[in-house]
mmCIF file of C-alpha atoms in Angstrom:
data_model
loop_
_atom_site.group_PDB
_atom_site.id
_atom_site.type_symbol
_atom_site.label_atom_id
_atom_site.label_comp_id
_atom_site.label_asym_id
_atom_site.label_seq_id
_atom_site.Cartn_x
_atom_site.Cartn_y
_atom_site.Cartn_z
ATOM 1 C CA MET G 1 -102.007 47.954 -9.356
ATOM 2 C CA SER G 2 -99.357 44.889 -9.258
ATOM 3 C CA ASN G 3 -98.850 43.398 -12.503
ATOM 4 C CA ILE G 4 -101.269 40.775 -12.958
ATOM 5 C CA PHE G 5 -100.102 38.663 -15.024
ATOM 6 C CA ALA G 6 -96.166 38.631 -14.677
ATOM 7 C CA ASP G 7 -95.807 35.613 -16.395
ATOM 8 C CA LEU G 8 -98.099 36.855 -20.144
ATOM 9 C CA ASP G 9 -95.193 35.705 -22.108
ATOM 10 C CA ASN G 10 -94.996 32.383 -20.445
ATOM 11 C CA VAL G 11 -98.075 31.698 -21.233
ATOM 12 C CA THR G 12 -98.442 33.102 -24.752
ATOM 13 C CA ARG G 13 -95.456 30.960 -25.668
ATOM 14 C CA GLN G 14 -97.356 28.074 -24.463
ATOM 15 C CA ILE G 15 -100.670 28.862 -26.567
ATOM 16 C CA LYS G 16 -98.330 29.639 -29.948
ATOM 17 C CA SER G 17 -96.851 25.899 -29.734
ATOM 18 C CA MET G 18 -100.182 24.754 -29.300
ATOM 19 C CA GLU G 19 -100.642 26.003 -32.100
ATOM 20 C CA ARG G 20 -98.984 24.169 -34.923
ATOM 21 C CA LYS G 21 -99.032 25.638 -38.266
ATOM 22 C CA LYS G 22 -101.297 23.922 -40.411
ATOM 23 C CA LYS G 23 -101.810 23.536 -44.004
ATOM 24 C CA PRO G 24 -105.103 25.992 -45.350
ATOM 25 C CA LYS G 25 -107.896 24.205 -46.170
ATOM 26 C CA MET G 26 -109.094 24.205 -50.040
ATOM 27 C CA LEU G 27 -112.380 23.628 -52.273
ATOM 28 C CA VAL G 28 -111.885 22.188 -55.608
ATOM 29 C CA VAL G 29 -115.433 21.425 -57.646
ATOM 30 C CA ASP G 30 -116.011 19.881 -61.294
ATOM 31 C CA ASP G 31 -118.641 17.848 -62.792
ATOM 32 C CA GLU G 32 -115.823 15.857 -64.956
ATOM 33 C CA PRO G 33 -113.743 13.762 -62.159
ATOM 34 C CA ASP G 34 -110.375 13.849 -64.189
ATOM 35 C CA ASN G 35 -110.233 17.723 -64.130
ATOM 36 C CA LEU G 36 -110.934 17.502 -60.105
ATOM 37 C CA ASP G 37 -108.143 14.261 -59.602
ATOM 38 C CA LEU G 38 -106.278 16.220 -61.221
ATOM 39 C CA LEU G 39 -106.564 19.855 -58.653
ATOM 40 C CA TYR G 40 -106.531 17.850 -56.067
ATOM 41 C CA ARG G 41 -102.971 16.125 -56.873
ATOM 42 C CA THR G 42 -101.409 19.943 -58.463
ATOM 43 C CA PHE G 43 -102.246 21.101 -54.518
ATOM 44 C CA ARG G 44 -102.667 18.041 -52.042
ATOM 45 C CA ARG G 45 -98.974 19.519 -50.733
ATOM 46 C CA ASP G 46 -99.480 22.904 -50.068
ATOM 47 C CA PHE G 47 -103.251 22.574 -49.023
ATOM 48 C CA ARG G 48 -105.684 20.170 -47.218
ATOM 49 C CA VAL G 49 -107.661 19.580 -50.253
ATOM 50 C CA PHE G 50 -111.435 18.732 -50.269
ATOM 51 C CA LYS G 51 -113.538 17.935 -53.762
ATOM 52 C CA ALA G 52 -116.684 17.755 -55.039
ATOM 53 C CA ASP G 53 -118.231 17.138 -58.148
ATOM 54 C CA SER G 54 -121.243 19.769 -58.156
ATOM 55 C CA GLY G 55 -122.228 23.125 -56.275
ATOM 56 C CA VAL G 56 -124.834 21.752 -54.393
ATOM 57 C CA SER G 57 -122.399 18.658 -52.547
ATOM 58 C CA ALA G 58 -119.673 21.920 -52.555
ATOM 59 C CA LEU G 59 -122.004 23.696 -49.932
ATOM 60 C CA ASP G 60 -122.711 20.472 -48.413
ATOM 61 C CA VAL G 61 -118.561 20.709 -48.240
ATOM 62 C CA LEU G 62 -119.078 24.085 -46.966
ATOM 63 C CA LYS G 63 -121.195 23.085 -43.691
ATOM 64 C CA GLN G 64 -119.064 20.575 -42.653
ATOM 65 C CA GLU G 65 -115.519 21.604 -42.896
ATOM 66 C CA GLY G 66 -116.130 25.521 -42.132
ATOM 67 C CA GLU G 67 -114.485 28.669 -43.916
ATOM 68 C CA VAL G 68 -111.685 27.408 -46.573
ATOM 69 C CA ALA G 69 -109.581 29.975 -47.857
ATOM 70 C CA VAL G 70 -109.649 29.185 -51.730
ATOM 71 C CA ILE G 71 -112.381 27.937 -53.807
ATOM 72 C CA ILE G 72 -111.368 27.166 -57.101
ATOM 73 C CA SER G 73 -114.793 26.011 -59.148
ATOM 74 C CA ASP G 74 -115.877 25.096 -62.783
ATOM 75 C CA GLN G 75 -118.218 27.266 -64.127
ATOM 76 C CA ARG G 76 -120.255 25.266 -66.428
ATOM 77 C CA MET G 77 -121.804 22.839 -64.202
ATOM 78 C CA PRO G 78 -125.015 20.584 -64.969
ATOM 79 C CA GLU G 79 -127.765 22.130 -62.142
ATOM 80 C CA MET G 80 -125.696 24.934 -61.007
ATOM 81 C CA LYS G 81 -123.252 27.063 -62.612
ATOM 82 C CA GLY G 82 -119.389 27.944 -60.498
ATOM 83 C CA THR G 83 -120.793 31.948 -60.366
ATOM 84 C CA GLU G 84 -124.169 30.825 -59.075
ATOM 85 C CA PHE G 85 -122.553 28.606 -56.640
ATOM 86 C CA LEU G 86 -119.765 30.834 -55.228
ATOM 87 C CA SER G 87 -122.487 33.879 -54.767
ATOM 88 C CA LYS G 88 -124.182 30.905 -52.514
ATOM 89 C CA THR G 89 -120.832 31.140 -50.190
ATOM 90 C CA VAL G 90 -120.202 34.750 -49.892
ATOM 91 C CA PRO G 91 -122.507 35.429 -46.769
ATOM 92 C CA ASN G 92 -121.016 33.320 -44.760
ATOM 93 C CA PHE G 93 -117.397 32.961 -46.133
ATOM 94 C CA PRO G 94 -116.875 36.540 -47.047
ATOM 95 C CA ASP G 95 -113.162 36.428 -46.891
ATOM 96 C CA THR G 96 -112.662 33.238 -48.911
ATOM 97 C CA VAL G 97 -111.265 33.651 -52.248
ATOM 98 C CA ARG G 98 -112.900 32.273 -55.221
ATOM 99 C CA ILE G 99 -111.334 31.240 -58.992
ATOM 100 C CA ILE G 100 -113.570 30.212 -61.979
ATOM 101 C CA LEU G 101 -112.040 27.866 -64.330
ATOM 102 C CA THR G 102 -114.146 28.103 -67.860
ATOM 103 C CA GLY G 103 -113.445 26.929 -71.496
ATOM 104 C CA PHE G 104 -116.466 29.202 -72.683
ATOM 105 C CA THR G 105 -116.372 32.779 -73.530
ATOM 106 C CA ASP G 106 -119.502 33.381 -70.613
ATOM 107 C CA VAL G 107 -118.440 36.973 -70.708
ATOM 108 C CA GLU G 108 -121.543 38.383 -69.088
ATOM 109 C CA ASP G 109 -121.853 35.899 -66.041
ATOM 110 C CA LEU G 110 -117.846 36.597 -65.356
ATOM 111 C CA VAL G 111 -117.387 40.077 -65.252
ATOM 112 C CA GLU G 112 -120.559 40.490 -63.165
ATOM 113 C CA ALA G 113 -118.915 37.857 -60.605
ATOM 114 C CA ILE G 114 -115.810 40.093 -60.839
ATOM 115 C CA ASN G 115 -117.879 42.786 -60.353
ATOM 116 C CA SER G 116 -119.614 42.339 -57.139
ATOM 117 C CA GLY G 117 -116.657 40.775 -55.403
ATOM 118 C CA GLN G 118 -117.605 37.239 -55.647
ATOM 119 C CA VAL G 119 -114.535 36.207 -57.826
ATOM 120 C CA TYR G 120 -111.490 37.486 -57.706
ATOM 121 C CA LYS G 121 -109.521 35.934 -60.956
ATOM 122 C CA TYR G 122 -110.958 33.706 -63.500
ATOM 123 C CA ILE G 123 -108.866 30.777 -65.643
ATOM 124 C CA THR G 124 -109.812 29.452 -69.150
ATOM 125 C CA LYS G 125 -109.542 25.695 -69.621
ATOM 126 C CA PRO G 126 -107.224 24.132 -70.323
ATOM 127 C CA TRP G 127 -105.188 25.880 -67.562
ATOM 128 C CA ASP G 128 -101.314 25.925 -67.243
ATOM 129 C CA PRO G 129 -100.622 24.405 -63.998
ATOM 130 C CA ASN G 130 -97.771 26.422 -63.588
ATOM 131 C CA GLU G 131 -100.121 29.945 -63.667
ATOM 132 C CA LEU G 132 -102.611 28.247 -61.616
ATOM 133 C CA LYS G 133 -100.517 27.566 -58.981
ATOM 134 C CA VAL G 134 -99.578 30.989 -58.773
ATOM 135 C CA VAL G 135 -102.469 32.199 -58.709
ATOM 136 C CA VAL G 136 -103.958 30.053 -56.646
ATOM 137 C CA GLU G 137 -100.652 31.198 -53.895
ATOM 138 C CA ARG G 138 -101.215 34.636 -54.225
ATOM 139 C CA ALA G 139 -104.824 34.034 -53.682
ATOM 140 C CA ALA G 140 -103.860 32.235 -50.025
ATOM 141 C CA GLU G 141 -101.778 35.568 -49.279
ATOM 142 C CA THR G 142 -104.896 37.730 -50.162
ATOM 143 C CA TYR G 143 -107.189 35.350 -47.920
ATOM 144 C CA ASP G 144 -104.542 36.033 -45.497
ATOM 145 C CA LEU G 145 -104.553 39.280 -45.276
ATOM 146 C CA LEU G 146 -108.569 39.594 -45.349
ATOM 147 C CA LYS G 147 -108.022 37.320 -42.601
ATOM 148 C CA GLN G 148 -105.896 39.613 -40.592
ATOM 149 C CA ARG G 149 -108.227 42.405 -40.814
ATOM 150 C CA THR G 150 -111.194 40.788 -39.921
ATOM 151 C CA ASP G 151 -109.331 39.307 -36.985
ATOM 152 C CA GLU G 152 -108.325 42.683 -36.098
ATOM 153 C CA LEU G 153 -112.056 44.357 -36.256
ATOM 154 C CA LYS G 154 -113.439 41.299 -33.879
ATOM 155 C CA ARG G 155 -111.197 41.945 -31.320
ATOM 156 C CA ALA G 156 -111.162 46.160 -31.343
ATOM 157 C CA HIS G 157 -114.954 44.913 -30.955
ATOM 158 C CA GLU G 158 -114.518 42.448 -28.476
ATOM 159 C CA GLN G 159 -112.426 44.778 -26.607
ATOM 160 C CA ALA G 160 -114.880 47.450 -26.727
ATOM 161 C CA THR G 161 -117.902 45.464 -25.486
ATOM 162 C CA LEU G 162 -116.158 43.490 -22.549
ATOM 163 C CA LEU G 163 -114.239 46.979 -21.344
ATOM 164 C CA SER G 164 -117.497 48.604 -21.273
ATOM 165 C CA ALA G 165 -119.566 45.796 -19.677
ATOM 166 C CA ILE G 166 -117.043 45.565 -17.262
ATOM 167 C CA ALA G 167 -117.113 49.380 -16.551
ATOM 168 C CA GLN G 168 -121.547 49.288 -16.859
ATOM 169 C CA VAL G 169 -121.125 46.392 -13.860
ATOM 170 C CA ALA G 170 -118.891 48.641 -11.617
ATOM 171 C CA GLN G 171 -121.906 50.944 -12.105
ATOM 172 C CA GLU G 172 -125.036 48.994 -11.417
ATOM 173 C CA PHE G 173 -123.478 47.234 -8.335
ATOM 174 C CA THR G 174 -122.532 48.029 -4.881
ATOM 175 C CA SER G 175 -121.778 44.664 -3.334
ATOM 176 C CA PRO G 176 -118.480 42.300 -5.553
ATOM 177 C CA ASP G 177 -120.329 39.459 -4.575
ATOM 178 C CA ASP G 178 -122.919 40.657 -6.857
ATOM 179 C CA CYS G 179 -120.448 41.518 -9.609
ATOM 180 C CA LEU G 180 -119.387 37.763 -10.094
ATOM 181 C CA ALA G 181 -121.666 35.767 -12.171
ATOM 182 C CA PRO G 182 -122.046 39.191 -14.479
ATOM 183 C CA LEU G 183 -118.293 40.153 -15.223
ATOM 184 C CA ALA G 184 -118.360 35.832 -15.937
ATOM 185 C CA LYS G 185 -120.631 36.315 -18.475
ATOM 186 C CA ALA G 186 -118.988 39.598 -19.800
ATOM 187 C CA PHE G 187 -115.299 37.244 -20.089
ATOM 188 C CA ASN G 188 -117.034 34.352 -21.652
ATOM 189 C CA GLN G 189 -118.846 35.960 -24.232
ATOM 190 C CA SER G 190 -116.162 37.573 -25.387
ATOM 191 C CA PHE G 191 -113.759 35.124 -25.893
ATOM 192 C CA SER G 192 -116.095 32.620 -26.796
ATOM 193 C CA ALA G 193 -115.122 30.055 -24.192
ATOM 194 C CA ASP G 194 -117.122 26.818 -23.324
ATOM 195 C CA GLY G 195 -117.385 27.698 -19.561
ATOM 196 C CA CYS G 196 -116.175 30.922 -17.278
ATOM 197 C CA ILE G 197 -115.653 30.912 -13.089
ATOM 198 C CA LEU G 198 -114.828 34.224 -11.278
ATOM 199 C CA GLN G 199 -114.149 32.707 -7.654
ATOM 200 C CA LYS G 200 -113.236 35.550 -4.955
ATOM 201 C CA VAL G 201 -109.960 34.305 -3.012
ATOM 202 C CA SER G 202 -109.796 35.665 0.555
ATOM 203 C CA ASN G 203 -106.645 34.608 2.677
ATOM 204 C CA GLY G 204 -105.668 32.279 0.291
ATOM 205 C CA GLN G 205 -108.587 30.404 0.039
ATOM 206 C CA LEU G 206 -111.473 30.154 -2.436
ATOM 207 C CA GLY G 207 -114.977 31.928 -1.823
ATOM 208 C CA LEU G 208 -117.857 32.384 -3.209
ATOM 209 C CA GLN G 209 -117.965 31.940 -7.173
ATOM 210 C CA GLY G 210 -119.876 33.422 -9.925
ATOM 211 C CA LYS G 211 -119.584 31.101 -13.132
ATOM 212 C CA TYR G 212 -121.063 31.191 -16.332
ATOM 213 C CA ALA G 213 -121.650 28.797 -19.551
ATOM 214 C CA GLU G 214 -124.091 28.983 -22.309
ATOM 215 C CA GLN G 215 -125.615 25.229 -21.858
ATOM 216 C CA GLY G 216 -125.068 24.407 -18.345
ATOM 217 C CA ASP G 217 -122.124 24.880 -15.858
ATOM 218 C CA PRO G 218 -118.684 25.521 -16.928
ATOM 219 C CA PRO G 219 -117.018 22.581 -17.698
ATOM 220 C CA ILE G 220 -115.027 21.643 -14.677
ATOM 221 C CA ALA G 221 -115.061 23.332 -11.117
ATOM 222 C CA LEU G 222 -112.258 24.620 -9.435
ATOM 223 C CA ASP G 223 -112.229 22.834 -6.168
ATOM 224 C CA ASN G 224 -109.037 20.765 -5.529
ATOM 225 C CA ASP G 225 -108.200 21.617 -9.289
ATOM 226 C CA PRO G 226 -104.354 21.566 -10.186
ATOM 227 C CA LEU G 227 -104.229 24.661 -11.811
ATOM 228 C CA VAL G 228 -105.701 26.518 -9.105
ATOM 229 C CA ILE G 229 -103.950 25.306 -6.451
ATOM 230 C CA GLN G 230 -100.576 26.392 -8.178
ATOM 231 C CA ALA G 231 -102.539 30.209 -8.925
ATOM 232 C CA LEU G 232 -103.021 30.237 -5.399
ATOM 233 C CA SER G 233 -99.552 29.865 -4.458
ATOM 234 C CA SER G 234 -97.615 31.448 -6.639
ATOM 235 C CA LYS G 235 -99.880 34.061 -7.732
ATOM 236 C CA GLN G 236 -99.121 33.656 -11.251
ATOM 237 C CA SER G 237 -101.352 32.664 -13.943
ATOM 238 C CA GLN G 238 -101.703 29.348 -14.881
ATOM 239 C CA VAL G 239 -102.205 27.225 -18.219
ATOM 240 C CA TRP G 240 -102.861 24.093 -19.438
ATOM 241 C CA LEU G 241 -103.405 22.265 -22.913
ATOM 242 C CA ALA G 242 -104.910 19.486 -23.786
ATOM 243 C CA SER G 243 -102.437 19.196 -27.283
ATOM 244 C CA GLY G 244 -100.115 15.617 -26.713
ATOM 245 C CA ALA G 245 -100.569 16.788 -22.903
ATOM 246 C CA THR G 246 -100.966 14.607 -19.742
ATOM 247 C CA PRO G 247 -103.975 16.540 -17.552
ATOM 248 C CA PRO G 248 -101.471 17.166 -14.189
ATOM 249 C CA GLU G 249 -102.323 15.537 -11.259
ATOM 250 C CA GLY G 250 -105.118 16.015 -9.745
ATOM 251 C CA ALA G 251 -106.864 16.746 -13.193
ATOM 252 C CA GLU G 252 -108.444 13.244 -14.413
ATOM 253 C CA GLN G 253 -111.991 15.666 -15.268
ATOM 254 C CA TYR G 254 -109.763 17.488 -17.749
ATOM 255 C CA THR G 255 -109.819 14.403 -19.747
ATOM 256 C CA SER G 256 -113.748 13.820 -19.056
ATOM 257 C CA ALA G 257 -114.697 16.932 -19.372
ATOM 258 C CA GLY G 258 -113.134 16.337 -22.615
ATOM 259 C CA VAL G 259 -110.988 20.028 -21.983
ATOM 260 C CA GLN G 260 -108.545 21.279 -24.383
ATOM 261 C CA VAL G 261 -107.630 24.787 -23.063
ATOM 262 C CA HIS G 262 -107.817 25.791 -19.087
ATOM 263 C CA LEU G 263 -106.364 28.912 -18.280
ATOM 264 C CA VAL G 264 -106.755 30.215 -14.337
ATOM 265 C CA PHE G 265 -105.509 34.101 -14.189
ATOM 266 C CA PRO G 266 -104.924 35.741 -10.543
ATOM 267 C CA LEU G 267 -106.654 39.004 -9.834
ATOM 268 C CA VAL G 268 -104.387 40.436 -7.545
ATOM 269 C CA TYR G 269 -104.814 44.853 -6.077
ATOM 270 C CA ARG G 270 -101.516 45.872 -4.096
ATOM 271 C CA GLU G 271 -100.274 42.182 -3.611
ATOM 272 C CA GLN G 272 -103.677 40.995 -2.382
ATOM 273 C CA MET G 273 -105.613 38.341 -4.302
ATOM 274 C CA LEU G 274 -109.085 39.373 -4.791
ATOM 275 C CA ALA G 275 -110.023 36.335 -7.168
ATOM 276 C CA LEU G 276 -109.335 33.807 -9.782
ATOM 277 C CA LEU G 277 -110.459 33.711 -13.356
ATOM 278 C CA SER G 278 -110.821 30.362 -15.187
ATOM 279 C CA LEU G 279 -111.694 30.063 -18.812
ATOM 280 C CA GLN G 280 -112.107 26.601 -20.229
ATOM 281 C CA TRP G 281 -112.736 25.627 -23.667
ATOM 282 C CA THR G 282 -113.713 22.091 -24.864
ATOM 283 C CA THR G 283 -114.911 22.658 -28.147
ATOM 284 C CA SER G 284 -115.194 26.321 -29.289
ATOM 285 C CA VAL G 285 -112.292 28.047 -31.197
ATOM 286 C CA LYS G 286 -109.315 28.162 -28.866
ATOM 287 C CA PRO G 287 -107.450 31.611 -27.958
ATOM 288 C CA ASP G 288 -105.034 32.786 -30.102
ATOM 289 C CA GLU G 289 -102.088 35.221 -28.521
ATOM 290 C CA ASN G 290 -103.609 38.073 -29.183
ATOM 291 C CA GLU G 291 -106.801 36.914 -27.450
ATOM 292 C CA ILE G 292 -104.599 36.598 -24.353
ATOM 293 C CA LYS G 293 -103.229 39.651 -24.130
ATOM 294 C CA LEU G 294 -106.630 40.441 -24.257
ATOM 295 C CA ILE G 295 -108.109 39.209 -21.023
ATOM 296 C CA HIS G 296 -104.641 40.109 -19.967
ATOM 297 C CA LEU G 297 -105.723 43.911 -20.635
ATOM 298 C CA ALA G 298 -109.581 43.017 -19.461
ATOM 299 C CA ALA G 299 -108.564 41.358 -16.245
ATOM 300 C CA GLN G 300 -106.844 44.353 -15.431
ATOM 301 C CA GLN G 301 -110.217 46.151 -15.545
ATOM 302 C CA ALA G 302 -111.846 43.778 -13.818
ATOM 303 C CA VAL G 303 -109.920 44.093 -11.012
ATOM 304 C CA LEU G 304 -110.881 47.666 -10.700
ATOM 305 C CA ALA G 305 -114.236 46.976 -11.218
ATOM 306 C CA LEU G 306 -113.912 44.640 -8.019
ATOM 307 C CA THR G 307 -112.345 47.088 -5.682
ATOM 308 C CA ALA G 308 -114.146 50.375 -7.039
ATOM 309 C CA VAL G 309 -117.307 47.973 -5.866
ATOM 310 C CA GLN G 310 -116.085 47.269 -2.788
ATOM 311 C CA VAL G 311 -115.299 50.680 -1.839
ATOM 312 C CA ASN G 312 -118.247 52.483 -2.849
ATOM 313 C CA GLY G 313 -119.965 49.471 -1.512
#
């Protein structure tokens, strides 16, 4: 079998160039406005800092903004103690690192929170800015390590699930045509895309397709798509990223559909193109370098599945 993605490195480089280093997010929570402003000024250079003056409003911020790397919360606040608020963030954001500020000796609350893993460290008021900066820097590093571990476990699970689904399709179906839609669904769900199309290719022309999207159809069709045309002629994978780029000529539908990333992969066996795999992202989380490599691996397995079904059928 030929190397389906001879230009895989080029695709991953383009994906990496899209991922400009962003500031990590931080949430600071305190019912005293002066403390809240001081925390904001202390960390705004290195973090995207969100402020909340109570545990209730902080939960609303997290609901809107999603996961943050670090939370710094005062302990003594009206309505809800800091430890109570932080405990509510654990189920949805297990990797977030939590720091408590306290001017009181709430020993029992703090010991329980630390022992249960809800609090990374506590800092007494009034705090030393330099000490707090060091603690937060280490907290951010801890968050990165936790996210890396979580992502690795997630990718391993995704890989096992996807390869199992591809193998199951190869066993259940006797016609390559019947495999297209189930394979498109497996790829789409594994990589959280907003649409996937797997379309047969015969003599350089598009044929029958299978497609999947959580709601309705994939954002864009493949007929006359410039990336598809390039992939058909070159037998090489193609990628388009919306970050500051103008859609290629003939791809005006990208803008109207809100497409952020479009990947087109030729599925080639012994120099013969069997199909094209299109993965499209609009609002979902975009693929990273490791996921691109996993798509590469899974696509090779899809090629084997299609050829096995063709032979067995």
